[in-house]
Amino acid sequence: MPISIAPQRLSRLSLALVASLALALGGCSSLNPFGSSEKEGGTTQLPCPQVGVLGETDHITLLRGAGTDLTDIVARAEIGRVVSKCTYNTSDATISVDLAFDGIAELGPAATSRDLVFNVFVAVTRRFDTLDKKQVYQIPVSFPAGQRQARFLKTVDGTILPYGGTADGRIYQVLVGFQLTAEQLEYNRQVAYTPIR
């Protein structure tokens, strides 16, 4: 599947939370005055890998059985904004990437539980769309009583990437998305998606 990065959307997470995420994970330049071999990325000299959401995997629809009608929807979910920071360890020529992303889920008419689990992935690709590594994570989401929507936040710390020579963080992309079955991917391609409001 060709790699394409979907536009990063801000979900309805409060601006305060997004701002705090950006401050906590935003790349900044800081050379350690104590001579450590670790340096913060996100600068021209030490660029972080590009992060984003893999096209067509930014949302998921869970259906009851083989049905595809609106009444068969158990839940929908979507990924919002992705933020990251990276740290270069010059002594062992590695980059450590920390990222976080938020999202929102919504119960459908076919839901029989208020506790669901969504599978998401974090994948690292190199230039020319070569897959380097991929890890799947579970995100449990509990819907409060009387509410049909719930928000989630996922952090993934310490993804280690090698670099060297003229290669730096720019040779990598770190992509997130829902881990879809073939049927779910086909559903995403065929059915127009209405963002959760």
Short mmCIF file of C-alpha atoms in Angstrom, two decimals:
data_model
loop_
_atom_site.label_atom_id
_atom_site.label_comp_id
_atom_site.label_asym_id
_atom_site.label_seq_id
_atom_site.Cartn_x
_atom_site.Cartn_y
_atom_site.Cartn_z
CA MET A 1 0.00 0.00 0.00
CA PRO A 2 1.49 3.39 -0.89
CA ILE A 3 2.44 5.57 2.04
CA SER A 4 0.53 8.82 2.31
CA ILE A 5 0.18 11.06 5.30
CA ALA A 6 -3.32 12.22 6.06
CA PRO A 7 -3.69 15.82 7.22
CA GLN A 8 -3.23 16.07 10.96
CA ARG A 9 -6.56 17.01 12.50
CA LEU A 10 -7.13 18.58 15.84
CA SER A 11 -9.82 16.61 17.57
CA ARG A 12 -12.10 18.29 20.09
CA LEU A 13 -9.54 17.78 22.82
CA SER A 14 -9.34 20.99 24.74
CA LEU A 15 -6.86 23.52 23.44
CA ALA A 16 -5.21 23.48 26.85
CA LEU A 17 -4.43 19.76 26.55
CA VAL A 18 -3.12 20.13 23.01
CA ALA A 19 -1.00 23.07 24.09
CA SER A 20 0.42 21.10 27.01
CA LEU A 21 1.16 18.17 24.69
CA ALA A 22 2.92 20.46 22.27
CA LEU A 23 4.98 21.95 25.11
CA ALA A 24 5.78 18.56 26.59
CA LEU A 25 6.66 16.87 23.31
CA GLY A 26 7.55 19.72 20.98
CA GLY A 27 11.11 19.56 19.66
CA CYS A 28 13.45 22.23 20.93
CA SER A 29 17.13 22.94 20.72
CA SER A 30 19.06 22.36 23.91
CA LEU A 31 22.70 21.39 24.17
CA ASN A 32 23.45 19.88 27.55
CA PRO A 33 25.96 22.11 29.40
CA PHE A 34 27.33 19.10 31.28
CA GLY A 35 28.80 17.53 28.15
CA SER A 36 26.32 14.66 27.84
CA SER A 37 26.15 12.89 24.50
CA GLU A 38 22.39 13.45 24.31
CA LYS A 39 21.01 16.37 22.29
CA GLU A 40 17.41 17.41 21.70
CA GLY A 41 16.16 17.09 18.14
CA GLY A 42 13.80 19.28 16.20
CA THR A 43 16.44 21.69 14.92
CA THR A 44 18.01 22.27 11.52
CA GLN A 45 21.16 20.47 12.64
CA LEU A 46 19.33 17.66 14.44
CA PRO A 47 15.99 17.18 12.66
CA CYS A 48 13.36 14.84 14.05
CA PRO A 49 11.63 12.25 11.85
CA GLN A 50 8.39 13.38 10.25
CA VAL A 51 5.30 12.08 12.06
CA GLY A 52 1.73 11.75 10.83
CA VAL A 53 -1.28 9.50 10.30
CA LEU A 54 -1.17 6.90 7.54
CA GLY A 55 -3.81 7.67 4.92
CA GLU A 56 -6.96 5.51 5.07
CA THR A 57 -6.14 4.31 8.62
CA ASP A 58 -7.05 7.50 10.49
CA HIS A 59 -10.50 6.15 11.34
CA ILE A 60 -12.18 2.83 12.00
CA THR A 61 -15.77 1.55 12.01
CA LEU A 62 -16.59 -1.56 14.03
CA LEU A 63 -19.57 -3.42 12.60
CA ARG A 64 -21.85 -6.17 13.95
CA GLY A 65 -21.29 -9.35 11.97
CA ALA A 66 -21.15 -8.88 8.22
CA GLY A 67 -23.64 -6.01 8.20
CA THR A 68 -22.78 -2.66 6.66
CA ASP A 69 -25.94 -0.70 7.48
CA LEU A 70 -25.89 2.25 9.88
CA THR A 71 -27.79 0.13 12.40
CA ASP A 72 -24.89 -2.39 12.35
CA ILE A 73 -22.31 0.10 13.64
CA VAL A 74 -20.93 -0.92 17.02
CA ALA A 75 -18.53 2.03 17.27
CA ARG A 76 -16.48 4.51 15.28
CA ALA A 77 -13.19 6.10 16.22
CA GLU A 78 -10.72 8.53 14.71
CA ILE A 79 -7.20 9.71 15.40
CA GLY A 80 -6.67 13.44 15.80
CA ARG A 81 -3.36 15.21 16.27
CA VAL A 82 0.10 13.61 16.48
CA VAL A 83 2.97 15.35 18.29
CA SER A 84 6.53 14.17 18.85
CA LYS A 85 10.01 14.97 20.10
CA CYS A 86 13.33 13.27 19.51
CA THR A 87 16.68 13.03 21.25
CA TYR A 88 19.97 12.22 19.54
CA ASN A 89 22.46 10.00 21.36
CA THR A 90 25.69 10.79 19.53
CA SER A 91 27.74 8.21 21.42
CA ASP A 92 25.82 5.27 19.94
CA ALA A 93 24.46 7.05 16.83
CA THR A 94 20.76 6.58 17.65
CA ILE A 95 17.67 8.76 17.76
CA SER A 96 15.04 8.18 20.44
CA VAL A 97 11.55 9.29 19.36
CA ASP A 98 8.66 9.93 21.78
CA LEU A 99 5.21 10.60 20.36
CA ALA A 100 1.63 11.05 21.46
CA PHE A 101 -1.68 11.16 19.63
CA ASP A 102 -5.24 11.77 20.66
CA GLY A 103 -8.56 10.64 19.31
CA ILE A 104 -12.27 10.27 19.90
CA ALA A 105 -14.61 7.27 19.77
CA GLU A 106 -18.37 7.07 19.46
CA LEU A 107 -20.78 4.24 20.27
CA GLY A 108 -23.12 3.11 17.51
CA PRO A 109 -26.63 1.65 17.66
CA ALA A 110 -25.33 -1.95 17.65
CA ALA A 111 -23.10 -1.48 20.72
CA THR A 112 -23.64 -4.02 23.51
CA SER A 113 -20.80 -2.85 25.79
CA ARG A 114 -19.49 0.48 27.04
CA ASP A 115 -15.92 -0.86 27.14
CA LEU A 116 -14.10 -1.34 23.85
CA VAL A 117 -10.54 -1.90 22.70
CA PHE A 118 -9.09 -0.38 19.53
CA ASN A 119 -5.88 -1.63 17.96
CA VAL A 120 -3.50 1.03 16.66
CA PHE A 121 -0.04 0.79 15.14
CA VAL A 122 3.12 2.84 15.10
CA ALA A 123 5.21 2.17 12.00
CA VAL A 124 8.61 3.51 11.01
CA THR A 125 9.43 3.86 7.32
CA ARG A 126 12.61 4.98 5.61
CA ARG A 127 12.90 6.97 2.42
CA PHE A 128 11.25 5.35 -0.60
CA ASP A 129 8.50 3.92 1.65
CA THR A 130 10.53 0.99 3.01
CA LEU A 131 8.97 -0.38 6.20
CA ASP A 132 11.56 -0.46 8.99
CA LYS A 133 9.52 -1.56 12.00
CA LYS A 134 5.95 -1.72 13.22
CA GLN A 135 4.36 -2.21 16.63
CA VAL A 136 0.66 -2.74 17.41
CA TYR A 137 -0.84 -1.36 20.64
CA GLN A 138 -4.23 -1.76 22.29
CA ILE A 139 -6.17 1.31 23.41
CA PRO A 140 -8.99 0.52 25.86
CA VAL A 141 -11.81 3.04 25.75
CA SER A 142 -14.57 3.22 28.36
CA PHE A 143 -17.67 5.28 27.69
CA PRO A 144 -19.06 7.03 30.79
CA ALA A 145 -22.66 6.27 31.69
CA GLY A 146 -25.07 8.33 29.65
CA GLN A 147 -22.43 9.39 27.10
CA ARG A 148 -21.92 8.03 23.61
CA GLN A 149 -18.50 9.60 23.05
CA ALA A 150 -15.16 9.16 24.78
CA ARG A 151 -11.70 10.57 24.14
CA PHE A 152 -8.40 8.73 24.26
CA LEU A 153 -4.73 9.63 24.39
CA LYS A 154 -1.84 7.30 23.53
CA THR A 155 1.85 7.89 24.19
CA VAL A 156 4.68 5.80 22.77
CA ASP A 157 8.10 6.51 24.21
CA GLY A 158 11.58 5.43 23.23
CA THR A 159 11.38 4.28 19.62
CA ILE A 160 15.10 3.88 18.83
CA LEU A 161 16.32 4.61 15.30
CA PRO A 162 19.92 4.39 14.04
CA TYR A 163 21.56 7.17 12.04
CA GLY A 164 24.99 7.94 10.69
CA GLY A 165 27.09 9.54 7.99
CA THR A 166 24.98 12.07 6.13
CA ALA A 167 21.74 10.35 7.25
CA ASP A 168 19.76 11.86 10.14
CA GLY A 169 16.15 11.97 11.35
CA ARG A 170 14.94 13.12 7.94
CA ILE A 171 15.34 9.62 6.49
CA TYR A 172 12.48 8.37 8.69
CA GLN A 173 8.72 8.78 8.88
CA VAL A 174 6.85 7.65 11.98
CA LEU A 175 3.24 6.87 11.07
CA VAL A 176 0.29 5.97 13.26
CA GLY A 177 -3.11 4.54 12.41
CA PHE A 178 -5.73 1.99 13.31
CA GLN A 179 -4.76 -1.63 12.70
CA LEU A 180 -7.46 -2.51 10.17
CA THR A 181 -8.57 -5.86 8.80
CA ALA A 182 -8.85 -6.18 5.02
CA GLU A 183 -12.62 -5.75 5.36
CA GLN A 184 -12.28 -2.62 7.50
CA LEU A 185 -9.82 -1.08 5.05
CA GLU A 186 -12.20 -1.82 2.17
CA TYR A 187 -15.06 -0.25 4.16
CA ASN A 188 -12.96 2.89 4.69
CA ARG A 189 -12.29 3.07 0.96
CA GLN A 190 -15.91 2.59 -0.09
CA VAL A 191 -17.94 4.48 2.53
CA ALA A 192 -17.62 8.25 2.86
CA TYR A 193 -16.53 9.10 6.39
CA THR A 194 -18.27 11.74 8.49
CA PRO A 195 -15.98 13.01 11.27
CA ILE A 196 -17.21 12.55 14.83
CA ARG A 197 -18.49 15.87 16.17
#
